[in-house]
mmCIF file of C-alpha atoms in Angstrom:
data_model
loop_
_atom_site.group_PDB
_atom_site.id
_atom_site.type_symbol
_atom_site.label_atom_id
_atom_site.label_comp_id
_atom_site.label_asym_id
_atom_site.label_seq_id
_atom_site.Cartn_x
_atom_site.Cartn_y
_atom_site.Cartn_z
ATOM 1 C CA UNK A 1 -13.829 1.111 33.785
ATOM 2 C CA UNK A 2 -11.375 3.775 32.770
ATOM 3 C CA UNK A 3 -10.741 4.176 28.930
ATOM 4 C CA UNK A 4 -7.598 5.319 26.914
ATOM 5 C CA UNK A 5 -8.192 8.678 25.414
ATOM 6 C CA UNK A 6 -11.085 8.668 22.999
ATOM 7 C CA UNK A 7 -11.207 10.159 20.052
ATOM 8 C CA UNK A 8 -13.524 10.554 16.788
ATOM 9 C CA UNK A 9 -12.530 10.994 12.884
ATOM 10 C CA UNK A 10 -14.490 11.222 10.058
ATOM 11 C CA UNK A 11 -13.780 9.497 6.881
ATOM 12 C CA UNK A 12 -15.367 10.754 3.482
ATOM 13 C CA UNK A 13 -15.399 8.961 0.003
ATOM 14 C CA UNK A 14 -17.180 10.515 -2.900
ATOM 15 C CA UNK A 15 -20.022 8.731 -4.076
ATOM 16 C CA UNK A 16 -22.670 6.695 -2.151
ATOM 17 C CA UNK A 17 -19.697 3.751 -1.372
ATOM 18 C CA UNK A 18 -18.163 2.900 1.828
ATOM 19 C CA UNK A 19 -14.904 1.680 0.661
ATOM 20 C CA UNK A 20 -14.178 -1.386 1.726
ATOM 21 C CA UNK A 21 -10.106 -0.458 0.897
ATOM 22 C CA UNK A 22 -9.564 1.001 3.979
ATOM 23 C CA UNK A 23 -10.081 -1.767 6.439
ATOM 24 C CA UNK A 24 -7.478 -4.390 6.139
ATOM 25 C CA UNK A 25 -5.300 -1.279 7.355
ATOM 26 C CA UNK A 26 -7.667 -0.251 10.251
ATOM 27 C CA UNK A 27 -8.396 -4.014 10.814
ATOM 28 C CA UNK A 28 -4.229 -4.466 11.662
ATOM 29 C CA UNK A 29 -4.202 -1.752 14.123
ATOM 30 C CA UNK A 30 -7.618 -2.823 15.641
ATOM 31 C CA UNK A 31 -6.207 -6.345 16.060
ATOM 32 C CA UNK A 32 -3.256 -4.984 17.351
ATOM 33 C CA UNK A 33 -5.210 -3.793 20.163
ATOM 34 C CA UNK A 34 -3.638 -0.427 19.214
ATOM 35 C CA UNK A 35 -7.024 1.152 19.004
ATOM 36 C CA UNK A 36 -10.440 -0.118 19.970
ATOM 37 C CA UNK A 37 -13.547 1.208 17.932
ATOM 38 C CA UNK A 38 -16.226 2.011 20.120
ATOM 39 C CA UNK A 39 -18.686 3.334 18.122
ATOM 40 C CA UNK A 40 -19.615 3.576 14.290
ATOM 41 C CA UNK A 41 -21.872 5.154 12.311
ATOM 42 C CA UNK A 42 -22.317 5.860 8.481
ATOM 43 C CA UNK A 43 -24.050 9.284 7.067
ATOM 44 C CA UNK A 44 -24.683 9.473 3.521
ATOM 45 C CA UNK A 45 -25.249 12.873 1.716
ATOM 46 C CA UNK A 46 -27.058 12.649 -1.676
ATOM 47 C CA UNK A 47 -26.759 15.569 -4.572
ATOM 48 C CA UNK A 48 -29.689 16.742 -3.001
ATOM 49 C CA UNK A 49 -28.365 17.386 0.243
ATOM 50 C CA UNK A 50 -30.583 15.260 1.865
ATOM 51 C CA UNK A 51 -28.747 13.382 4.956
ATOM 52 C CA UNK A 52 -29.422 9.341 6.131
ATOM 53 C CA UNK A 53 -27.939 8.046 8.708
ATOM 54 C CA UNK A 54 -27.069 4.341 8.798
ATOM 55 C CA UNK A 55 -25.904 1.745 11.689
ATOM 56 C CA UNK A 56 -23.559 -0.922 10.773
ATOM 57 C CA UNK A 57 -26.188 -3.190 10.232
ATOM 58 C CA UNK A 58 -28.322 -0.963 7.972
ATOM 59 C CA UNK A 59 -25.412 -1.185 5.256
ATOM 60 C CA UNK A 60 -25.468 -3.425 2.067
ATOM 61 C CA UNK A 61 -24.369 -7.009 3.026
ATOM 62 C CA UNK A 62 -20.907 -6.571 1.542
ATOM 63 C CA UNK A 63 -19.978 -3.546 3.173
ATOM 64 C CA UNK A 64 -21.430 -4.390 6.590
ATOM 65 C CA UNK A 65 -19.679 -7.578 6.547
ATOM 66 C CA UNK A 66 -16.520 -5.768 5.928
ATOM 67 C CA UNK A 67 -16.991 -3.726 8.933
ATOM 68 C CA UNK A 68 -18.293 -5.856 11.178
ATOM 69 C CA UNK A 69 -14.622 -7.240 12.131
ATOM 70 C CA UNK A 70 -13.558 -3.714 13.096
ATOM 71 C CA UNK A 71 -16.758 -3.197 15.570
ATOM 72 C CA UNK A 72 -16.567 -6.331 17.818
ATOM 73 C CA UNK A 73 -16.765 -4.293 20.905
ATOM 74 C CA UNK A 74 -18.870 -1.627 20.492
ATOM 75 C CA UNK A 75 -21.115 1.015 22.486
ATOM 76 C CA UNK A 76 -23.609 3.125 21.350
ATOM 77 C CA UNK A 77 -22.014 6.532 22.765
ATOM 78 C CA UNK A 78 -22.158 8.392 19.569
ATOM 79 C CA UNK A 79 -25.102 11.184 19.862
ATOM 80 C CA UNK A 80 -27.567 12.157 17.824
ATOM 81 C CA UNK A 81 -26.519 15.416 18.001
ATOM 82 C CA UNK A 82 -22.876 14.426 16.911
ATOM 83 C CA UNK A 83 -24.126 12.828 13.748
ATOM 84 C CA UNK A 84 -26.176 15.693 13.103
ATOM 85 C CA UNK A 85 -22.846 18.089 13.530
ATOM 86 C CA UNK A 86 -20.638 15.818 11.199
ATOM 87 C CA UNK A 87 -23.373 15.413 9.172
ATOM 88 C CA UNK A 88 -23.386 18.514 8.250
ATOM 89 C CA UNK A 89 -19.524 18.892 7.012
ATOM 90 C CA UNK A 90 -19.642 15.918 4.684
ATOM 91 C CA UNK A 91 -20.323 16.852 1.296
ATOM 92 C CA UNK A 92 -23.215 16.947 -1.023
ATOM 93 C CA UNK A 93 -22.959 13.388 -2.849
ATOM 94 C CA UNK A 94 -20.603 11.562 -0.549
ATOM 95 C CA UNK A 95 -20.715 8.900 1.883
ATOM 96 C CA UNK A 96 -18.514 9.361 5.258
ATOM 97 C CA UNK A 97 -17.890 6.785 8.330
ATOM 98 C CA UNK A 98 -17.860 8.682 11.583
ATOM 99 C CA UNK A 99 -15.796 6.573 14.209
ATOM 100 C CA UNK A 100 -15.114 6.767 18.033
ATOM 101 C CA UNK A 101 -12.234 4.993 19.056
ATOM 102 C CA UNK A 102 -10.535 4.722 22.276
ATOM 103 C CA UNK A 103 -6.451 4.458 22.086
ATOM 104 C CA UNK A 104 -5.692 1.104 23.991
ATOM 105 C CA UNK A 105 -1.742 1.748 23.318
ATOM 106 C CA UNK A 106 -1.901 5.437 25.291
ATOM 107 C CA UNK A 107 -3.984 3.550 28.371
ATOM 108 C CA UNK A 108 -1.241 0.768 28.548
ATOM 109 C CA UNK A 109 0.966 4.114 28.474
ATOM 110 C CA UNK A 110 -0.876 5.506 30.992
ATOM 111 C CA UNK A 111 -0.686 2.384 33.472
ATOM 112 C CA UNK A 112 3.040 2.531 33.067
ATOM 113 C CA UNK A 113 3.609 6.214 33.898
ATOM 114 C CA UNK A 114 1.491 6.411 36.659
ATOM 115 C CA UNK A 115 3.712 3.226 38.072
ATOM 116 C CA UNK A 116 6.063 4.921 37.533
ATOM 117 C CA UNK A 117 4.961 8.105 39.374
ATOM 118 C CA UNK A 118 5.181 9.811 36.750
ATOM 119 C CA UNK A 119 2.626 12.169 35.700
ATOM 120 C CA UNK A 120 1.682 13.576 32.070
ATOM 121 C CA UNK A 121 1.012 17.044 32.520
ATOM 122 C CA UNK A 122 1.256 18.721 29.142
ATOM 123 C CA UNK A 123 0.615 17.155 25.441
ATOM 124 C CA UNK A 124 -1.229 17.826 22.216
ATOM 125 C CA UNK A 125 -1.822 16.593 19.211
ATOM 126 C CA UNK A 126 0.173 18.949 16.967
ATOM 127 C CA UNK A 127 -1.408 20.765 13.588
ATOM 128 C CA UNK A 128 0.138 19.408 10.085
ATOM 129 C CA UNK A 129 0.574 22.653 9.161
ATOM 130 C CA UNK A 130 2.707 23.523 11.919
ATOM 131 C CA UNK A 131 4.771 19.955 11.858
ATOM 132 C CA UNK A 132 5.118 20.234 7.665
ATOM 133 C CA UNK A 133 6.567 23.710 8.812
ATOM 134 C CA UNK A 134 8.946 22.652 10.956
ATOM 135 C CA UNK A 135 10.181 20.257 9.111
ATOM 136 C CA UNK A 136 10.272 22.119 5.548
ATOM 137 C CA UNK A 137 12.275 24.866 7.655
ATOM 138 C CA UNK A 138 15.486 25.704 6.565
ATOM 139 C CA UNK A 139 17.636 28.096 8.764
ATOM 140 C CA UNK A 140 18.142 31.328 7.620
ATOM 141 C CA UNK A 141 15.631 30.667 4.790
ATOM 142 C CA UNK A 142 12.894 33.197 6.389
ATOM 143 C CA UNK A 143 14.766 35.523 8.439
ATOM 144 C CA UNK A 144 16.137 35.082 11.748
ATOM 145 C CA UNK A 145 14.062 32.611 13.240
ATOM 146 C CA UNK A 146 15.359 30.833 16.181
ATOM 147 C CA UNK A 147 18.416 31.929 17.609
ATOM 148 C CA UNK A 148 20.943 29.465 15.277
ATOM 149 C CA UNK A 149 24.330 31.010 14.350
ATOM 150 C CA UNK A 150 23.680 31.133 10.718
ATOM 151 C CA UNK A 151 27.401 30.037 9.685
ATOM 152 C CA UNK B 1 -30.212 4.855 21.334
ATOM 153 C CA UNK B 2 -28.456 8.076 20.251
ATOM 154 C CA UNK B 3 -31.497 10.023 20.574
ATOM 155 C CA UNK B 4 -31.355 11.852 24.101
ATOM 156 C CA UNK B 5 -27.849 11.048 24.664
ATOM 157 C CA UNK B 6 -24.937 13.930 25.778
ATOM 158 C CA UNK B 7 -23.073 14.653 22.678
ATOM 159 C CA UNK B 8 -19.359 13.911 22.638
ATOM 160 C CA UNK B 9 -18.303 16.428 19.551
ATOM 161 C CA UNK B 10 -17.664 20.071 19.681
ATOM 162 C CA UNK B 11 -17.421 22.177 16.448
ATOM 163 C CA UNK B 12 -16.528 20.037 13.977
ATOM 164 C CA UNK B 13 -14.657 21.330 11.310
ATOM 165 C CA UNK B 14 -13.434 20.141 8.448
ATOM 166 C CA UNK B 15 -9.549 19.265 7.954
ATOM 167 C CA UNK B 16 -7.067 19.438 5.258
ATOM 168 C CA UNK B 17 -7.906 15.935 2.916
ATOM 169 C CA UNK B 18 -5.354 13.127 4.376
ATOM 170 C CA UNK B 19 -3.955 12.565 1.130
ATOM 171 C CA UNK B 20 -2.493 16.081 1.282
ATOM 172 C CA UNK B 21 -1.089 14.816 4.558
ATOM 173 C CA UNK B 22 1.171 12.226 2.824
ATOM 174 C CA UNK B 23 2.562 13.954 0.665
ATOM 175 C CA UNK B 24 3.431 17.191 2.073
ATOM 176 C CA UNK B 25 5.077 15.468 4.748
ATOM 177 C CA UNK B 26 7.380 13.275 2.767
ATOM 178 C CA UNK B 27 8.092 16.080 0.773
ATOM 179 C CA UNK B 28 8.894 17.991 4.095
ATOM 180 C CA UNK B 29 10.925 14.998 5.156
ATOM 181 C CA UNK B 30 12.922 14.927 1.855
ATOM 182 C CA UNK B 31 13.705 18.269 1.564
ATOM 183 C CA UNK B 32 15.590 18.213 5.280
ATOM 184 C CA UNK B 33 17.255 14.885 4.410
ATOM 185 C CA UNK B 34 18.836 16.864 1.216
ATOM 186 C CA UNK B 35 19.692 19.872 3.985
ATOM 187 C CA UNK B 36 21.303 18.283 6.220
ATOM 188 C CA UNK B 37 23.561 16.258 3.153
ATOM 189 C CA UNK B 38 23.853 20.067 2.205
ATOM 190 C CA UNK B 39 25.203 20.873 5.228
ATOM 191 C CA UNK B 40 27.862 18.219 5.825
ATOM 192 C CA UNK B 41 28.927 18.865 2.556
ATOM 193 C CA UNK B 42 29.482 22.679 3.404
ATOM 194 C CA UNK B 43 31.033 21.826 6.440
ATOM 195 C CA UNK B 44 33.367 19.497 4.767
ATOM 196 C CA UNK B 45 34.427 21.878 2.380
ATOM 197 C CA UNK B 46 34.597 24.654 4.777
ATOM 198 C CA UNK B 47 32.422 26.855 2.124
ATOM 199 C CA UNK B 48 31.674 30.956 2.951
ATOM 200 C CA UNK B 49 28.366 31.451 3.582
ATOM 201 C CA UNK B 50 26.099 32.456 1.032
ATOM 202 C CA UNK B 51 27.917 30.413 -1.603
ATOM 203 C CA UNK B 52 25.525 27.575 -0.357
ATOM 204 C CA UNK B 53 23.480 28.795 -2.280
ATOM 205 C CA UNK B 54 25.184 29.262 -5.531
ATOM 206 C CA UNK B 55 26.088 25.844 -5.319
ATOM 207 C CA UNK B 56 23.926 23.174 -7.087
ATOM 208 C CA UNK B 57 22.374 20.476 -4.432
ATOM 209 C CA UNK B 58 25.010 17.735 -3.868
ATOM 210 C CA UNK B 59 25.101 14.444 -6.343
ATOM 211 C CA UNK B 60 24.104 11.848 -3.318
ATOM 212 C CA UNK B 61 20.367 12.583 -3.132
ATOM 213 C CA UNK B 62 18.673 12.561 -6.568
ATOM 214 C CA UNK B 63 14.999 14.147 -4.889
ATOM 215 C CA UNK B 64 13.033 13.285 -8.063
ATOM 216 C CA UNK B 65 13.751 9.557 -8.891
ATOM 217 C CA UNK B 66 16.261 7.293 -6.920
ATOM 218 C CA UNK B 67 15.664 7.337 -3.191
ATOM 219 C CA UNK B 68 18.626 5.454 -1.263
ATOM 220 C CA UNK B 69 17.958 2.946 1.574
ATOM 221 C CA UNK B 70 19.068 5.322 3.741
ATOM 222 C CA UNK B 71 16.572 8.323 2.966
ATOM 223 C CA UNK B 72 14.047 5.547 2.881
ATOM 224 C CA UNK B 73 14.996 4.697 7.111
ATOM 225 C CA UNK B 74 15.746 8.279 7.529
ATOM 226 C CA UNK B 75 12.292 9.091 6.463
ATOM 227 C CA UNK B 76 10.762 5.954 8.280
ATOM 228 C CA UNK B 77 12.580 7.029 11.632
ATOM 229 C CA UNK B 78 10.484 10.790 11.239
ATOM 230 C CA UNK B 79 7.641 9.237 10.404
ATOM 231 C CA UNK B 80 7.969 7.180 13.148
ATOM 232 C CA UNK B 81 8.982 10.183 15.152
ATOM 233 C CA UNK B 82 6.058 12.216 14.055
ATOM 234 C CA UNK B 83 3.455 9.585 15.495
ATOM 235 C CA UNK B 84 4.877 9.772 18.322
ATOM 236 C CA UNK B 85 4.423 12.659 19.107
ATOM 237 C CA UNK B 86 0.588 12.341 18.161
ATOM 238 C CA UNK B 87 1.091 14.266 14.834
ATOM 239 C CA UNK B 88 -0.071 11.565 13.096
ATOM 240 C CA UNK B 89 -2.972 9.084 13.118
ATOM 241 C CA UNK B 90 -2.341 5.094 12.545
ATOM 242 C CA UNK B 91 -4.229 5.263 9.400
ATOM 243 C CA UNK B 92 -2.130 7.901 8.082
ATOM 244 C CA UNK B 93 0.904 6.306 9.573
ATOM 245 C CA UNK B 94 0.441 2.935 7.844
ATOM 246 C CA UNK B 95 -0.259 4.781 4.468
ATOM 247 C CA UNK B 96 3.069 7.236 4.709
ATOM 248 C CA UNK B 97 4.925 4.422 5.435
ATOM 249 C CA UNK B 98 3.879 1.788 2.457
ATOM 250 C CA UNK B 99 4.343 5.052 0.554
ATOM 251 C CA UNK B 100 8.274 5.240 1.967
ATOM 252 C CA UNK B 101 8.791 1.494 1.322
ATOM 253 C CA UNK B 102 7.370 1.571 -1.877
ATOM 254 C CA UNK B 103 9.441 4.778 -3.300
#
Protein backbone atom coordinates (compact mmCIF):
# COMPACT_ATOMS: atom_id res chain seq x y z
CA UNK A 1 0.00 0.00 0.00
CA UNK A 2 1.49 3.31 -0.97
CA UNK A 3 1.29 6.16 1.70
CA UNK A 4 1.04 10.04 1.36
CA UNK A 5 4.24 11.63 2.42
CA UNK A 6 5.06 10.91 6.03
CA UNK A 7 6.22 13.05 8.26
CA UNK A 8 7.13 13.39 12.16
CA UNK A 9 6.83 16.56 14.68
CA UNK A 10 7.50 16.84 18.05
CA UNK A 11 5.36 18.63 20.46
CA UNK A 12 6.79 19.88 23.92
CA UNK A 13 4.83 21.27 27.01
CA UNK A 14 6.65 22.19 30.15
CA UNK A 15 5.92 20.18 32.98
CA UNK A 16 5.16 16.41 33.24
CA UNK A 17 1.42 17.13 31.34
CA UNK A 18 0.37 16.09 28.00
CA UNK A 19 -2.05 18.76 27.25
CA UNK A 20 -5.06 17.62 26.42
CA UNK A 21 -5.75 21.41 24.62
CA UNK A 22 -4.31 20.51 21.62
CA UNK A 23 -6.47 17.75 20.33
CA UNK A 24 -9.88 18.94 19.46
CA UNK A 25 -7.67 20.90 16.78
CA UNK A 26 -5.60 17.82 15.65
CA UNK A 27 -8.78 15.66 16.16
CA UNK A 28 -10.63 18.07 13.16
CA UNK A 29 -7.90 17.59 10.76
CA UNK A 30 -7.52 13.82 11.65
CA UNK A 31 -11.26 13.41 11.01
CA UNK A 32 -10.95 15.29 8.08
CA UNK A 33 -8.89 12.62 6.76
CA UNK A 34 -6.42 15.48 6.14
CA UNK A 35 -3.75 13.66 8.02
CA UNK A 36 -3.60 10.14 9.38
CA UNK A 37 -1.43 9.50 12.61
CA UNK A 38 0.48 6.53 12.27
CA UNK A 39 2.42 6.34 15.09
CA UNK A 40 2.63 7.98 18.68
CA UNK A 41 4.74 8.01 21.34
CA UNK A 42 5.21 10.17 24.58
CA UNK A 43 8.89 10.89 26.22
CA UNK A 44 8.97 12.56 29.42
CA UNK A 45 12.17 14.37 30.70
CA UNK A 46 12.32 14.94 34.51
CA UNK A 47 14.66 17.85 36.25
CA UNK A 48 16.95 15.18 36.49
CA UNK A 49 17.36 14.48 33.02
CA UNK A 50 16.33 11.18 33.29
CA UNK A 51 14.20 10.08 30.02
CA UNK A 52 10.80 7.51 30.04
CA UNK A 53 9.29 6.65 27.30
CA UNK A 54 5.55 5.97 27.27
CA UNK A 55 2.98 4.24 24.65
CA UNK A 56 -0.43 5.59 24.43
CA UNK A 57 -1.63 3.19 26.70
CA UNK A 58 1.00 3.71 29.43
CA UNK A 59 -0.50 7.36 29.98
CA UNK A 60 -2.84 8.41 32.91
CA UNK A 61 -6.48 7.43 32.03
CA UNK A 62 -7.46 11.00 31.18
CA UNK A 63 -4.84 11.76 28.89
CA UNK A 64 -4.79 8.41 27.09
CA UNK A 65 -8.39 8.63 26.59
CA UNK A 66 -7.91 11.94 25.01
CA UNK A 67 -5.57 10.53 22.56
CA UNK A 68 -6.88 7.53 21.81
CA UNK A 69 -9.40 9.20 19.14
CA UNK A 70 -6.43 10.63 17.24
CA UNK A 71 -4.57 7.01 17.00
CA UNK A 72 -7.35 4.76 15.53
CA UNK A 73 -5.11 3.51 12.86
CA UNK A 74 -1.91 3.12 14.01
CA UNK A 75 1.53 1.21 13.30
CA UNK A 76 4.29 0.76 15.34
CA UNK A 77 7.00 2.28 12.79
CA UNK A 78 8.50 4.67 15.18
CA UNK A 79 12.18 3.30 16.23
CA UNK A 80 13.79 3.01 19.14
CA UNK A 81 16.45 4.79 17.92
CA UNK A 82 14.12 7.77 16.86
CA UNK A 83 12.80 8.15 20.36
CA UNK A 84 16.14 8.00 21.64
CA UNK A 85 17.20 11.02 19.04
CA UNK A 86 14.09 13.23 19.98
CA UNK A 87 14.52 12.26 23.24
CA UNK A 88 17.32 13.86 23.54
CA UNK A 89 16.16 17.55 22.28
CA UNK A 90 13.24 17.80 24.65
CA UNK A 91 14.05 19.60 27.64
CA UNK A 92 14.97 18.86 31.15
CA UNK A 93 11.41 18.90 33.00
CA UNK A 94 9.07 18.66 30.06
CA UNK A 95 6.86 16.24 28.55
CA UNK A 96 6.80 16.05 24.50
CA UNK A 97 4.45 13.83 22.04
CA UNK A 98 6.50 12.60 19.12
CA UNK A 99 4.03 11.86 16.12
CA UNK A 100 4.30 10.20 12.62
CA UNK A 101 1.71 11.11 10.40
CA UNK A 102 1.13 10.39 6.87
CA UNK A 103 -0.61 13.41 4.72
CA UNK A 104 -3.83 11.70 3.24
CA UNK A 105 -4.72 15.23 1.43
CA UNK A 106 -1.06 15.22 -0.61
CA UNK A 107 -1.78 11.24 -1.63
CA UNK A 108 -5.34 12.20 -2.94
CA UNK A 109 -3.04 15.02 -4.63
CA UNK A 110 -0.85 12.67 -5.81
CA UNK A 111 -3.60 10.29 -7.46
CA UNK A 112 -4.84 13.32 -9.29
CA UNK A 113 -1.56 14.51 -10.82
CA UNK A 114 -0.36 11.41 -11.86
CA UNK A 115 -3.99 11.12 -13.81
CA UNK A 116 -3.32 13.75 -14.97
CA UNK A 117 0.20 12.95 -16.29
CA UNK A 118 1.47 15.23 -14.55
CA UNK A 119 4.49 14.78 -12.58
CA UNK A 120 5.81 16.69 -9.31
CA UNK A 121 9.31 17.12 -9.80
CA UNK A 122 10.47 19.85 -7.46
CA UNK A 123 8.92 21.00 -3.88
CA UNK A 124 9.92 21.76 -0.32
CA UNK A 125 8.72 22.66 2.63
CA UNK A 126 9.99 26.24 2.95
CA UNK A 127 11.94 27.68 6.32
CA UNK A 128 9.81 30.39 8.46
CA UNK A 129 12.58 32.37 8.48
CA UNK A 130 12.86 32.62 4.91
CA UNK A 131 8.80 32.95 4.29
CA UNK A 132 8.56 35.76 7.44
CA UNK A 133 11.36 37.34 5.18
CA UNK A 134 9.71 37.48 2.24
CA UNK A 135 6.88 38.64 3.37
CA UNK A 136 8.26 41.43 5.92
CA UNK A 137 10.27 42.61 2.67
CA UNK A 138 9.79 45.90 1.59
CA UNK A 139 11.43 47.02 -1.76
CA UNK A 140 14.14 49.17 -1.60
CA UNK A 141 14.18 48.75 2.22
CA UNK A 142 17.66 46.67 2.13
CA UNK A 143 19.33 47.64 -0.94
CA UNK A 144 18.72 46.57 -4.33
CA UNK A 145 17.31 43.32 -3.98
CA UNK A 146 15.46 41.95 -6.84
CA UNK A 147 15.50 43.74 -9.90
CA UNK A 148 12.09 46.11 -9.11
CA UNK A 149 12.21 49.68 -10.53
CA UNK A 150 12.24 51.36 -7.24
CA UNK A 151 9.78 54.33 -8.38
CA UNK B 1 8.28 -3.49 18.89
CA UNK B 2 10.54 -0.46 18.28
CA UNK B 3 13.47 -2.22 19.48
CA UNK B 4 15.44 -3.55 16.29
CA UNK B 5 13.47 -1.58 13.95
CA UNK B 6 15.20 0.90 10.96
CA UNK B 7 14.91 4.33 12.29
CA UNK B 8 12.88 6.83 10.30
CA UNK B 9 14.56 10.28 11.82
CA UNK B 10 17.72 11.92 10.82
CA UNK B 11 19.30 14.71 12.98
CA UNK B 12 16.77 16.08 14.77
CA UNK B 13 17.05 19.45 15.67
CA UNK B 14 15.25 21.62 17.45
CA UNK B 15 12.99 24.46 15.75
CA UNK B 16 12.01 27.92 16.47
CA UNK B 17 8.85 27.47 19.35
CA UNK B 18 5.45 27.54 17.12
CA UNK B 19 4.14 30.27 19.02
CA UNK B 20 6.88 32.46 17.55
CA UNK B 21 5.50 31.15 14.29
CA UNK B 22 2.12 32.93 14.77
CA UNK B 23 3.03 35.81 15.46
CA UNK B 24 5.84 36.74 13.36
CA UNK B 25 3.89 35.79 10.51
CA UNK B 26 0.84 37.89 11.10
CA UNK B 27 3.01 40.54 11.90
CA UNK B 28 4.79 39.85 8.48
CA UNK B 29 1.38 39.70 6.90
CA UNK B 30 0.29 43.07 8.42
CA UNK B 31 3.09 44.96 7.72
CA UNK B 32 2.68 44.16 3.65
CA UNK B 33 -1.08 44.75 3.89
CA UNK B 34 -0.10 48.46 5.27
CA UNK B 35 2.63 48.50 2.11
CA UNK B 36 0.77 47.84 -0.39
CA UNK B 37 -2.20 50.59 1.09
CA UNK B 38 1.14 52.67 1.13
CA UNK B 39 1.67 52.17 -2.20
CA UNK B 40 -1.70 52.87 -3.82
CA UNK B 41 -1.77 55.78 -1.88
CA UNK B 42 1.64 57.00 -3.44
CA UNK B 43 0.56 56.08 -6.65
CA UNK B 44 -2.60 57.98 -6.30
CA UNK B 45 -0.98 60.97 -5.33
CA UNK B 46 1.75 60.64 -7.76
CA UNK B 47 4.34 61.35 -4.70
CA UNK B 48 8.49 61.72 -5.53
CA UNK B 49 10.20 59.09 -4.22
CA UNK B 50 11.72 59.25 -1.01
CA UNK B 51 8.93 61.43 0.37
CA UNK B 52 7.28 57.97 1.15
CA UNK B 53 8.98 58.01 3.70
CA UNK B 54 8.50 61.32 5.27
CA UNK B 55 5.02 60.69 5.08
CA UNK B 56 3.17 59.22 8.13
CA UNK B 57 1.46 55.60 7.27
CA UNK B 58 -1.98 56.27 5.71
CA UNK B 59 -5.29 56.65 8.13
CA UNK B 60 -7.07 53.26 6.64
CA UNK B 61 -5.02 50.66 8.52
CA UNK B 62 -4.74 51.41 12.27
CA UNK B 63 -1.79 48.27 12.79
CA UNK B 64 -2.16 48.38 16.60
CA UNK B 65 -5.95 48.12 17.40
CA UNK B 66 -8.78 48.03 14.70
CA UNK B 67 -8.19 45.43 12.03
CA UNK B 68 -10.84 45.84 9.05
CA UNK B 69 -12.67 42.83 7.51
CA UNK B 70 -10.67 43.20 4.78
CA UNK B 71 -7.06 42.84 6.40
CA UNK B 72 -8.73 40.08 8.31
CA UNK B 73 -9.48 38.02 4.48
CA UNK B 74 -6.39 39.55 3.19
CA UNK B 75 -4.48 37.91 5.92
CA UNK B 76 -6.68 34.65 5.78
CA UNK B 77 -6.04 34.40 1.88
CA UNK B 78 -1.83 34.38 2.85
CA UNK B 79 -2.31 32.24 5.38
CA UNK B 80 -4.09 30.17 3.28
CA UNK B 81 -1.49 30.78 0.64
CA UNK B 82 1.35 29.96 2.91
CA UNK B 83 -0.02 26.31 3.62
CA UNK B 84 -0.11 25.76 0.50
CA UNK B 85 2.80 25.96 -0.29
CA UNK B 86 3.81 23.58 2.71
CA UNK B 87 5.12 26.56 4.83
CA UNK B 88 2.88 25.79 7.29
CA UNK B 89 1.62 22.79 9.29
CA UNK B 90 -2.36 22.22 9.97
CA UNK B 91 -1.80 22.73 13.57
CA UNK B 92 -0.23 25.95 13.04
CA UNK B 93 -2.67 26.76 10.34
CA UNK B 94 -5.79 26.28 12.49
CA UNK B 95 -4.12 28.37 15.34
CA UNK B 96 -3.03 31.52 12.88
CA UNK B 97 -6.25 31.49 11.64
CA UNK B 98 -8.58 31.56 15.03
CA UNK B 99 -5.89 34.13 15.82
CA UNK B 100 -7.01 36.26 12.40
CA UNK B 101 -10.73 35.74 13.17
CA UNK B 102 -10.43 36.59 16.56
CA UNK B 103 -8.33 40.04 16.05
Amino acid sequence: MSLGPVEYMVIEFPGNQFKGEIIPALREVVDAGVIRIIDLVFVRKDDQGNVSVMELNDLQQDAASAFAPLARDTNTLLAEEDIQKVSEIVENNSSAALLLFEHLWAKRFRDAVLNAQGRVIAGERIKKEVVDAALAWRPGEQGAAGGSTAS
Amino acid sequence: MRAGRPGLIGTVARTAVVAGTATATSHAVNKRIQHREMEKEAQSQQMVPGEEQIQAPPAPVSAQTGVTQEQKMAQLKQLVELKQMGGLTEEEFQQEKQKILAQ
